[in-house]
PDB file of C-alpha atoms in Angstrom:
ATOM      1  CA  MET Y  83     113.989 -54.931  27.515  1.00  0.00           C
ATOM      2  CA  PRO Y  84     115.158 -57.907  26.438  1.00  0.00           C
ATOM      3  CA  VAL Y  85     117.177 -57.891  22.481  1.00  0.00           C
ATOM      4  CA  PHE Y  86     115.154 -59.542  19.909  1.00  0.00           C
ATOM      5  CA  ARG Y  87     117.327 -60.596  16.493  1.00  0.00           C
ATOM      6  CA  ASP Y  88     114.528 -62.662  15.224  1.00  0.00           C
ATOM      7  CA  PRO Y  89     111.476 -60.849  14.557  1.00  0.00           C
ATOM      8  CA  LYS Y  90     108.997 -64.480  15.220  1.00  0.00           C
ATOM      9  CA  LYS Y  91     110.580 -65.128  18.635  1.00  0.00           C
ATOM     10  CA  LEU Y  92     109.316 -60.680  19.551  1.00  0.00           C
ATOM     11  CA  GLN Y  93     105.860 -61.672  18.572  1.00  0.00           C
ATOM     12  CA  ALA Y  94     106.348 -65.165  20.416  1.00  0.00           C
ATOM     13  CA  HIS Y  95     107.074 -63.114  23.771  1.00  0.00           C
ATOM     14  CA  ILE Y  96     104.810 -60.253  23.359  1.00  0.00           C
ATOM     15  CA  LYS Y  97     102.121 -62.687  22.673  1.00  0.00           C
ATOM     16  CA  LYS Y  98     103.488 -64.646  25.814  1.00  0.00           C
ATOM     17  CA  ALA Y  99     102.768 -60.931  27.661  1.00  0.00           C
ATOM     18  CA  MET Y 100      98.903 -60.099  25.864  1.00  0.00           C
ATOM     19  CA  ASP Y 101      98.171 -64.088  26.938  1.00  0.00           C
ATOM     20  CA  ALA Y 102      99.529 -63.811  30.511  1.00  0.00           C
ATOM     21  CA  LEU Y 103      98.124 -60.385  30.599  1.00  0.00           C
ATOM     22  CA  GLN Y 104      94.671 -61.641  29.654  1.00  0.00           C
ATOM     23  CA  ALA Y 105      95.024 -64.187  32.373  1.00  0.00           C
ATOM     24  CA  GLU Y 106      95.967 -62.338  34.900  1.00  0.00           C
ATOM     25  CA  THR Y 107      92.960 -59.829  34.848  1.00  0.00           C
ATOM     26  CA  LEU Y 108      90.604 -62.619  34.101  1.00  0.00           C
ATOM     27  CA  ILE Y 109      91.868 -64.623  37.183  1.00  0.00           C
ATOM     28  CA  THR Y 110      92.059 -61.073  39.135  1.00  0.00           C
ATOM     29  CA  ALA Y 111      88.642 -60.079  38.452  1.00  0.00           C
ATOM     30  CA  GLN Y 112      86.832 -63.660  39.058  1.00  0.00           C
ATOM     31  CA  SER Y 113      88.514 -63.343  42.710  1.00  0.00           C
ATOM     32  CA  ARG Y 114      87.186 -59.900  43.342  1.00  0.00           C
ATOM     33  CA  LEU Y 115      83.906 -60.295  42.436  1.00  0.00           C
ATOM     34  CA  GLY Y 116      84.374 -63.790  44.530  1.00  0.00           C
ATOM     35  CA  SER Y 117      85.095 -62.101  47.941  1.00  0.00           C
ATOM     36  CA  THR Y 118      82.764 -60.773  50.909  1.00  0.00           C
ATOM     37  CA  ALA Y 119      84.586 -57.028  49.595  1.00  0.00           C
ATOM     38  CA  VAL Y 120      83.190 -57.097  46.196  1.00  0.00           C
ATOM     39  CA  SER Y 121      80.187 -59.390  45.893  1.00  0.00           C
ATOM     40  CA  PRO Y 122      76.923 -58.988  49.087  1.00  0.00           C
ATOM     41  CA  VAL Y 123      76.885 -61.894  50.895  1.00  0.00           C
ATOM     42  CA  ASP Y 124      73.615 -63.430  52.285  1.00  0.00           C
ATOM     43  CA  THR Y 125      73.626 -67.669  51.635  1.00  0.00           C
ATOM     44  CA  GLY Y 126      77.168 -66.901  49.235  1.00  0.00           C
ATOM     45  CA  ARG Y 127      75.877 -68.409  46.646  1.00  0.00           C
ATOM     46  CA  PHE Y 128      75.917 -65.881  44.419  1.00  0.00           C
ATOM     47  CA  ARG Y 129      79.985 -64.932  44.788  1.00  0.00           C
ATOM     48  CA  SER Y 130      80.017 -68.617  43.857  1.00  0.00           C
ATOM     49  CA  SER Y 131      78.490 -68.576  40.546  1.00  0.00           C
ATOM     50  CA  TRP Y 132      81.056 -65.727  38.881  1.00  0.00           C
ATOM     51  CA  PHE Y 133      82.097 -68.406  35.914  1.00  0.00           C
ATOM     52  CA  ALA Y 134      85.018 -68.113  34.036  1.00  0.00           C
ATOM     53  CA  ALA Y 135      84.636 -69.476  29.925  1.00  0.00           C
ATOM     54  CA  GLU Y 136      86.305 -68.473  26.547  1.00  0.00           C
ATOM     55  CA  GLY Y 137      84.117 -67.692  23.914  1.00  0.00           C
ATOM     56  CA  SER Y 138      80.548 -67.175  24.989  1.00  0.00           C
ATOM     57  CA  ALA Y 139      78.764 -66.942  28.361  1.00  0.00           C
ATOM     58  CA  SER Y 140      79.368 -69.758  30.597  1.00  0.00           C
ATOM     59  CA  SER Y 141      75.526 -70.825  31.880  1.00  0.00           C
ATOM     60  CA  ALA Y 142      76.449 -72.856  35.207  1.00  0.00           C
ATOM     61  CA  VAL Y 143      75.589 -72.116  38.423  1.00  0.00           C
ATOM     62  CA  ALA Y 144      77.026 -72.742  42.070  1.00  0.00           C
ATOM     63  CA  PRO Y 145      75.141 -75.125  44.143  1.00  0.00           C
ATOM     64  CA  GLU Y 146      72.939 -74.600  46.562  1.00  0.00           C
ATOM     65  CA  GLY Y 147      74.988 -74.624  49.971  1.00  0.00           C
ATOM     66  CA  ALA Y 148      78.214 -73.274  48.077  1.00  0.00           C
ATOM     67  CA  ASN Y 149      80.468 -70.238  49.905  1.00  0.00           C
ATOM     68  CA  SER Y 150      83.673 -69.938  48.569  1.00  0.00           C
ATOM     69  CA  PRO Y 151      85.130 -67.657  45.316  1.00  0.00           C
ATOM     70  CA  ASN Y 152      84.902 -69.802  42.044  1.00  0.00           C
ATOM     71  CA  THR Y 153      88.484 -70.280  40.656  1.00  0.00           C
ATOM     72  CA  ASP Y 154      87.391 -71.768  37.307  1.00  0.00           C
ATOM     73  CA  ALA Y 155      89.910 -68.860  35.450  1.00  0.00           C
ATOM     74  CA  THR Y 156      92.707 -70.354  36.870  1.00  0.00           C
ATOM     75  CA  GLY Y 157      91.997 -73.497  34.799  1.00  0.00           C
ATOM     76  CA  LEU Y 158      91.456 -71.782  31.362  1.00  0.00           C
ATOM     77  CA  ARG Y 159      94.508 -71.851  28.458  1.00  0.00           C
ATOM     78  CA  VAL Y 160      94.134 -68.204  28.153  1.00  0.00           C
ATOM     79  CA  ASP Y 161      94.638 -66.855  24.858  1.00  0.00           C
ATOM     80  CA  SER Y 162      95.011 -63.401  23.906  1.00  0.00           C
ATOM     81  CA  SER Y 163      93.295 -63.336  20.723  1.00  0.00           C
ATOM     82  CA  LYS Y 164      89.933 -64.391  21.944  1.00  0.00           C
ATOM     83  CA  ASN Y 165      86.859 -63.182  24.449  1.00  0.00           C
ATOM     84  CA  TYR Y 166      87.052 -64.287  28.347  1.00  0.00           C
ATOM     85  CA  HIS Y 167      83.144 -63.704  30.093  1.00  0.00           C
ATOM     86  CA  LEU Y 168      82.848 -63.734  33.429  1.00  0.00           C
ATOM     87  CA  THR Y 169      78.992 -64.168  33.946  1.00  0.00           C
ATOM     88  CA  ASN Y 170      76.779 -64.607  36.598  1.00  0.00           C
ATOM     89  CA  SER Y 171      73.496 -66.713  35.693  1.00  0.00           C
ATOM     90  CA  LEU Y 172      71.605 -67.232  38.889  1.00  0.00           C
ATOM     91  CA  PRO Y 173      68.140 -65.766  38.124  1.00  0.00           C
ATOM     92  CA  TYR Y 174      68.495 -63.258  40.509  1.00  0.00           C
ATOM     93  CA  ALA Y 175      71.770 -61.642  39.367  1.00  0.00           C
ATOM     94  CA  PRO Y 176      70.604 -59.149  37.426  1.00  0.00           C
ATOM     95  CA  SER Y 177      68.419 -57.666  40.291  1.00  0.00           C
ATOM     96  CA  VAL Y 178      71.540 -58.191  42.944  1.00  0.00           C
ATOM     97  CA  ALA Y 179      74.332 -56.593  40.288  1.00  0.00           C
ATOM     98  CA  VAL Y 180      72.460 -54.114  37.466  1.00  0.00           C
ATOM     99  CA  GLU Y 181      69.268 -52.846  40.141  1.00  0.00           C
ATOM    100  CA  GLY Y 182      71.739 -52.982  43.098  1.00  0.00           C
ATOM    101  CA  ARG Y 183      68.375 -54.991  45.600  1.00  0.00           C
ATOM    102  CA  VAL Y 184      71.119 -55.627  48.474  1.00  0.00           C
ATOM    103  CA  VAL Y 185      71.096 -54.634  51.588  1.00  0.00           C
ATOM    104  CA  SER Y 186      75.087 -55.220  52.104  1.00  0.00           C
ATOM    105  CA  LYS Y 187      76.406 -53.108  49.542  1.00  0.00           C
ATOM    106  CA  PRO Y 188      75.491 -49.784  47.955  1.00  0.00           C
ATOM    107  CA  THR Y 189      72.998 -49.873  45.104  1.00  0.00           C
ATOM    108  CA  ASN Y 190      75.939 -49.065  42.775  1.00  0.00           C
ATOM    109  CA  TRP Y 191      78.435 -51.803  43.939  1.00  0.00           C
ATOM    110  CA  PHE Y 192      78.863 -53.696  40.504  1.00  0.00           C
ATOM    111  CA  THR Y 193      78.281 -49.558  38.654  1.00  0.00           C
ATOM    112  CA  SER Y 194      81.690 -48.668  41.504  1.00  0.00           C
ATOM    113  CA  PHE Y 195      83.074 -52.755  40.130  1.00  0.00           C
ATOM    114  CA  ARG Y 196      82.763 -51.779  36.380  1.00  0.00           C
ATOM    115  CA  ASN Y 197      84.083 -48.531  36.293  1.00  0.00           C
ATOM    116  CA  GLU Y 198      86.536 -47.977  39.167  1.00  0.00           C
ATOM    117  CA  THR Y 199      87.586 -51.585  40.088  1.00  0.00           C
ATOM    118  CA  ILE Y 200      88.018 -53.226  36.825  1.00  0.00           C
ATOM    119  CA  PRO Y 201      90.133 -50.274  35.258  1.00  0.00           C
ATOM    120  CA  LYS Y 202      92.637 -50.787  38.345  1.00  0.00           C
ATOM    121  CA  ILE Y 203      92.854 -54.462  37.982  1.00  0.00           C
ATOM    122  CA  GLN Y 204      94.238 -53.878  34.649  1.00  0.00           C
ATOM    123  CA  ALA Y 205      96.270 -51.194  35.143  1.00  0.00           C
ATOM    124  CA  GLU Y 206      98.121 -53.245  38.411  1.00  0.00           C
ATOM    125  CA  ALA Y 207      98.355 -56.639  35.593  1.00  0.00           C
ATOM    126  CA  ALA Y 208     100.071 -54.736  33.265  1.00  0.00           C
ATOM    127  CA  LYS Y 209     102.679 -53.124  35.430  1.00  0.00           C
ATOM    128  CA  GLN Y 210     103.103 -56.979  36.760  1.00  0.00           C
ATOM    129  CA  ILE Y 211     103.107 -58.334  33.314  1.00  0.00           C
ATOM    130  CA  LYS Y 212     105.947 -56.028  31.986  1.00  0.00           C
ATOM    131  CA  SER Y 213     108.303 -56.454  35.022  1.00  0.00           C
ATOM    132  CA  GLU Y 214     107.424 -60.196  34.465  1.00  0.00           C
ATOM    133  CA  PHE Y 215     108.459 -59.961  30.514  1.00  0.00           C
ATOM    134  CA  ASP Y 216     110.949 -57.486  30.915  1.00  0.00           C
ATOM    135  CA  LEU Y 217     108.571 -54.676  28.975  1.00  0.00           C
TER     136      LEU Y 217
ATOM    137  CA  MET R  89      87.833 -32.358  50.725  1.00  0.00           C
ATOM    138  CA  SER R  90      85.555 -31.601  48.686  1.00  0.00           C
ATOM    139  CA  TYR R  91      83.052 -34.923  48.352  1.00  0.00           C
ATOM    140  CA  GLN R  92      79.453 -32.844  49.515  1.00  0.00           C
ATOM    141  CA  ASN R  93      80.331 -30.349  46.344  1.00  0.00           C
ATOM    142  CA  VAL R  94      80.995 -32.943  44.359  1.00  0.00           C
ATOM    143  CA  ARG R  95      77.902 -35.096  45.637  1.00  0.00           C
ATOM    144  CA  GLY R  96      75.553 -32.414  45.473  1.00  0.00           C
ATOM    145  CA  TYR R  97      76.158 -30.890  41.747  1.00  0.00           C
ATOM    146  CA  PHE R  98      75.725 -34.510  40.121  1.00  0.00           C
ATOM    147  CA  GLU R  99      72.455 -35.465  42.442  1.00  0.00           C
ATOM    148  CA  GLN R 100      71.263 -31.759  42.083  1.00  0.00           C
ATOM    149  CA  ALA R 101      71.453 -32.492  37.881  1.00  0.00           C
ATOM    150  CA  CYS R 102      69.858 -35.719  38.512  1.00  0.00           C
ATOM    151  CA  TYR R 103      67.300 -34.440  40.701  1.00  0.00           C
ATOM    152  CA  THR R 104      66.124 -32.151  38.267  1.00  0.00           C
ATOM    153  CA  ALA R 105      66.344 -34.113  35.342  1.00  0.00           C
ATOM    154  CA  LEU R 106      63.939 -36.599  37.474  1.00  0.00           C
ATOM    155  CA  THR R 107      61.946 -34.155  38.299  1.00  0.00           C
ATOM    156  CA  THR R 108      60.933 -32.505  34.547  1.00  0.00           C
ATOM    157  CA  ALA R 109      60.347 -36.411  33.216  1.00  0.00           C
ATOM    158  CA  GLY R 110      57.300 -36.073  35.784  1.00  0.00           C
ATOM    159  CA  VAL R 111      58.421 -38.321  38.953  1.00  0.00           C
ATOM    160  CA  ALA R 112      57.133 -36.755  42.064  1.00  0.00           C
ATOM    161  CA  ALA R 113      60.052 -35.178  44.245  1.00  0.00           C
ATOM    162  CA  ALA R 114      58.916 -37.022  47.710  1.00  0.00           C
ATOM    163  CA  ASP R 115      59.786 -39.888  45.196  1.00  0.00           C
ATOM    164  CA  ILE R 116      62.546 -39.799  44.839  1.00  0.00           C
ATOM    165  CA  SER R 117      65.872 -41.156  47.020  1.00  0.00           C
ATOM    166  CA  PHE R 118      69.320 -40.605  47.226  1.00  0.00           C
ATOM    167  CA  ASP R 119      71.702 -43.112  48.722  1.00  0.00           C
ATOM    168  CA  ASN R 120      71.815 -41.673  52.177  1.00  0.00           C
ATOM    169  CA  TYR R 121      68.678 -42.116  52.327  1.00  0.00           C
ATOM    170  CA  GLY R 122      66.395 -45.394  53.320  1.00  0.00           C
ATOM    171  CA  GLU R 123      65.050 -46.527  49.453  1.00  0.00           C
ATOM    172  CA  THR R 124      60.796 -45.739  50.192  1.00  0.00           C
ATOM    173  CA  ALA R 125      58.766 -47.449  46.791  1.00  0.00           C
ATOM    174  CA  ALA R 126      55.959 -44.949  45.453  1.00  0.00           C
ATOM    175  CA  PRO R 127      52.246 -46.708  45.227  1.00  0.00           C
ATOM    176  CA  ALA R 128      52.231 -49.337  43.056  1.00  0.00           C
ATOM    177  CA  ASP R 129      50.812 -46.492  40.763  1.00  0.00           C
ATOM    178  CA  ARG R 130      52.953 -44.010  40.739  1.00  0.00           C
ATOM    179  CA  PRO R 131      57.026 -43.558  39.032  1.00  0.00           C
ATOM    180  CA  TYR R 132      59.696 -43.323  41.704  1.00  0.00           C
ATOM    181  CA  ALA R 133      63.641 -42.902  41.832  1.00  0.00           C
ATOM    182  CA  ILE R 134      66.953 -44.350  43.486  1.00  0.00           C
ATOM    183  CA  VAL R 135      69.846 -42.035  43.042  1.00  0.00           C
ATOM    184  CA  ALA R 136      73.345 -43.836  44.271  1.00  0.00           C
ATOM    185  CA  LEU R 137      76.594 -41.647  44.423  1.00  0.00           C
ATOM    186  CA  SER R 138      79.604 -43.740  45.798  1.00  0.00           C
ATOM    187  CA  PHE R 139      83.062 -42.038  45.786  1.00  0.00           C
ATOM    188  CA  GLY R 140      86.031 -44.998  44.419  1.00  0.00           C
ATOM    189  CA  GLY R 141      88.881 -42.661  43.318  1.00  0.00           C
ATOM    190  CA  THR R 142      91.073 -41.444  45.859  1.00  0.00           C
ATOM    191  CA  VAL R 143      91.855 -37.859  45.905  1.00  0.00           C
ATOM    192  CA  GLU R 144      94.974 -36.934  44.368  1.00  0.00           C
ATOM    193  CA  ASP R 145      96.274 -33.491  45.885  1.00  0.00           C
ATOM    194  CA  THR R 146      97.753 -31.947  42.870  1.00  0.00           C
ATOM    195  CA  LEU R 147     100.751 -29.904  45.726  1.00  0.00           C
ATOM    196  CA  SER R 148     102.056 -27.616  43.187  1.00  0.00           C
ATOM    197  CA  CYS R 149      98.328 -26.286  41.843  1.00  0.00           C
ATOM    198  CA  GLU R 150      97.528 -25.550  45.785  1.00  0.00           C
ATOM    199  CA  GLY R 151      95.798 -28.746  46.485  1.00  0.00           C
ATOM    200  CA  LEU R 152      93.157 -28.896  43.428  1.00  0.00           C
ATOM    201  CA  GLU R 153      91.356 -32.657  44.176  1.00  0.00           C
ATOM    202  CA  ARG R 154      90.414 -35.018  41.448  1.00  0.00           C
ATOM    203  CA  LEU R 155      87.740 -36.872  42.570  1.00  0.00           C
ATOM    204  CA  ARG R 156      86.179 -39.878  40.673  1.00  0.00           C
ATOM    205  CA  GLY R 157      82.973 -42.149  42.016  1.00  0.00           C
ATOM    206  CA  SER R 158      80.414 -43.286  40.079  1.00  0.00           C
ATOM    207  CA  LEU R 159      77.061 -42.954  39.899  1.00  0.00           C
ATOM    208  CA  GLN R 160      73.891 -44.757  39.483  1.00  0.00           C
ATOM    209  CA  VAL R 161      69.496 -44.268  39.110  1.00  0.00           C
ATOM    210  CA  ASN R 162      67.351 -46.558  39.480  1.00  0.00           C
ATOM    211  CA  ILE R 163      63.932 -45.920  37.494  1.00  0.00           C
ATOM    212  CA  TYR R 164      60.927 -47.629  38.753  1.00  0.00           C
ATOM    213  CA  THR R 165      57.977 -47.378  36.827  1.00  0.00           C
ATOM    214  CA  PRO R 166      54.105 -48.850  37.394  1.00  0.00           C
ATOM    215  CA  LYS R 167      54.098 -52.681  35.136  1.00  0.00           C
ATOM    216  CA  GLN R 168      51.691 -52.661  32.357  1.00  0.00           C
ATOM    217  CA  LYS R 169      52.290 -49.714  30.779  1.00  0.00           C
ATOM    218  CA  GLY R 170      55.083 -50.878  28.365  1.00  0.00           C
ATOM    219  CA  SER R 171      58.537 -49.281  28.189  1.00  0.00           C
ATOM    220  CA  LYS R 172      58.398 -45.310  27.435  1.00  0.00           C
ATOM    221  CA  PRO R 173      57.327 -43.972  30.551  1.00  0.00           C
ATOM    222  CA  GLY R 174      61.097 -45.532  32.021  1.00  0.00           C
ATOM    223  CA  GLU R 175      62.427 -44.944  28.985  1.00  0.00           C
ATOM    224  CA  ASP R 176      61.665 -41.619  29.252  1.00  0.00           C
ATOM    225  CA  ILE R 177      62.415 -40.903  31.963  1.00  0.00           C
ATOM    226  CA  SER R 178      66.197 -42.177  31.762  1.00  0.00           C
ATOM    227  CA  LEU R 179      66.471 -40.619  29.031  1.00  0.00           C
ATOM    228  CA  GLU R 180      65.801 -37.111  31.036  1.00  0.00           C
ATOM    229  CA  VAL R 181      68.498 -38.285  33.070  1.00  0.00           C
ATOM    230  CA  ILE R 182      70.735 -39.138  30.613  1.00  0.00           C
ATOM    231  CA  LYS R 183      70.623 -35.807  28.827  1.00  0.00           C
ATOM    232  CA  ALA R 184      70.984 -33.526  32.256  1.00  0.00           C
ATOM    233  CA  TRP R 185      74.370 -36.586  32.294  1.00  0.00           C
ATOM    234  CA  ASN R 186      75.616 -35.100  28.782  1.00  0.00           C
ATOM    235  CA  ALA R 187      74.357 -31.807  29.497  1.00  0.00           C
ATOM    236  CA  ILE R 188      76.976 -31.272  32.714  1.00  0.00           C
ATOM    237  CA  ASN R 189      79.554 -32.878  29.577  1.00  0.00           C
ATOM    238  CA  ALA R 190      79.065 -30.129  27.466  1.00  0.00           C
ATOM    239  CA  THR R 191      78.882 -26.853  30.185  1.00  0.00           C
ATOM    240  CA  LYS R 192      82.111 -24.851  30.620  1.00  0.00           C
ATOM    241  CA  ALA R 193      81.119 -23.337  33.370  1.00  0.00           C
ATOM    242  CA  PHE R 194      81.258 -23.964  37.094  1.00  0.00           C
ATOM    243  CA  THR R 195      80.821 -22.630  40.074  1.00  0.00           C
ATOM    244  CA  ALA R 196      83.332 -22.399  42.606  1.00  0.00           C
ATOM    245  CA  PRO R 197      85.181 -24.388  44.292  1.00  0.00           C
ATOM    246  CA  LEU R 198      83.523 -26.689  41.293  1.00  0.00           C
ATOM    247  CA  LEU R 199      86.400 -26.102  38.441  1.00  0.00           C
ATOM    248  CA  ASN R 200      85.245 -29.301  35.602  1.00  0.00           C
ATOM    249  CA  ALA R 201      82.575 -32.398  35.775  1.00  0.00           C
ATOM    250  CA  VAL R 202      82.888 -34.830  33.792  1.00  0.00           C
ATOM    251  CA  CYS R 203      80.305 -38.054  33.083  1.00  0.00           C
ATOM    252  CA  HIS R 204      81.733 -40.681  30.904  1.00  0.00           C
ATOM    253  CA  ASN R 205      81.221 -44.493  30.798  1.00  0.00           C
ATOM    254  CA  ILE R 206      77.469 -44.068  29.921  1.00  0.00           C
ATOM    255  CA  GLU R 207      75.341 -47.083  29.837  1.00  0.00           C
ATOM    256  CA  GLY R 208      71.681 -48.028  29.785  1.00  0.00           C
ATOM    257  CA  PRO R 209      68.565 -48.071  30.369  1.00  0.00           C
ATOM    258  CA  ALA R 210      68.458 -51.708  31.106  1.00  0.00           C
ATOM    259  CA  THR R 211      65.093 -52.689  31.780  1.00  0.00           C
ATOM    260  CA  LEU R 212      64.573 -55.057  34.395  1.00  0.00           C
ATOM    261  CA  ALA R 213      61.314 -56.771  35.505  1.00  0.00           C
ATOM    262  CA  PRO R 214      62.506 -59.544  37.877  1.00  0.00           C
ATOM    263  CA  ASP R 215      60.116 -60.198  40.392  1.00  0.00           C
ATOM    264  CA  GLN R 216      56.148 -59.783  41.443  1.00  0.00           C
ATOM    265  CA  ARG R 217      56.921 -55.908  42.851  1.00  0.00           C
ATOM    266  CA  PRO R 218      54.460 -53.989  40.729  1.00  0.00           C
ATOM    267  CA  HIS R 219      57.212 -52.107  38.693  1.00  0.00           C
ATOM    268  CA  SER R 220      59.648 -52.093  35.964  1.00  0.00           C
ATOM    269  CA  VAL R 221      62.857 -51.286  36.299  1.00  0.00           C
ATOM    270  CA  ASN R 222      65.280 -48.955  34.089  1.00  0.00           C
ATOM    271  CA  VAL R 223      68.763 -48.468  35.388  1.00  0.00           C
ATOM    272  CA  VAL R 224      71.448 -45.909  33.976  1.00  0.00           C
ATOM    273  CA  SER R 225      74.462 -45.437  34.823  1.00  0.00           C
ATOM    274  CA  CYS R 226      77.904 -43.507  34.346  1.00  0.00           C
ATOM    275  CA  ALA R 227      81.620 -42.856  35.990  1.00  0.00           C
ATOM    276  CA  PHE R 228      82.324 -39.222  36.952  1.00  0.00           C
ATOM    277  CA  LYS R 229      85.060 -37.392  37.387  1.00  0.00           C
ATOM    278  CA  ALA R 230      85.337 -34.085  38.872  1.00  0.00           C
ATOM    279  CA  ARG R 231      88.113 -31.167  39.867  1.00  0.00           C
ATOM    280  CA  VAL R 232      87.587 -28.927  42.892  1.00  0.00           C
ATOM    281  CA  SER R 233      89.635 -25.959  44.150  1.00  0.00           C
TER     282      SER R 233
END
């Protein structure tokens, strides 16, 4: 671990690491949700409609015909002191995600993602950032 | 591998709660059965359980297994009857999950079972179907000898 004589430099180093951790978690979670391995796919519009936003949920949806993961989280300047939302605002999203009314995935695919995959993404991101920032 | 012991334990708890709440046994589906909607005037439920965490063999304790996963119960109640029927059934399921957390005695090979991240009931009435949906879910952990 690097040695800091100036507490402000230590604070800045940790803040930078926390920002990177938040960004890594957000980008990875969006990427996973956009993959066919996680999101159920019929036309592909649903998996393309996971939008990232700072402060409040986005109401954007992917256009008809879209069938690729959304990567707008990579364009955010992530600040660990702020809140970030990943949302899918398609009208049928609650039915697909909450109810699990899908044919290509288990009914509880989203519950599983939230309960099991997100903690793994967070743990992996923490490991990566610790190594990157020598913490 | 003890998937069936764990699946059976949690599914039995859900089944008992649902029948106690008035859902007919024939109207409860598990995720290894096809969904069959009950008639418009009757509630029905779908129980989905999946294992997400890998098995961790604790070799020093003679091969204990820790299994993790997710459990979701979709409760469908006839529309135009208010939110009470769905929420009452949801409550029975949540009570059953909390009862698991309070349980100290388990039947072998199950040594321990816990439900956490209990969420719901989330209420949906998304389309033209004659039922509203209440969704309750949790994550679980179980230890098996």
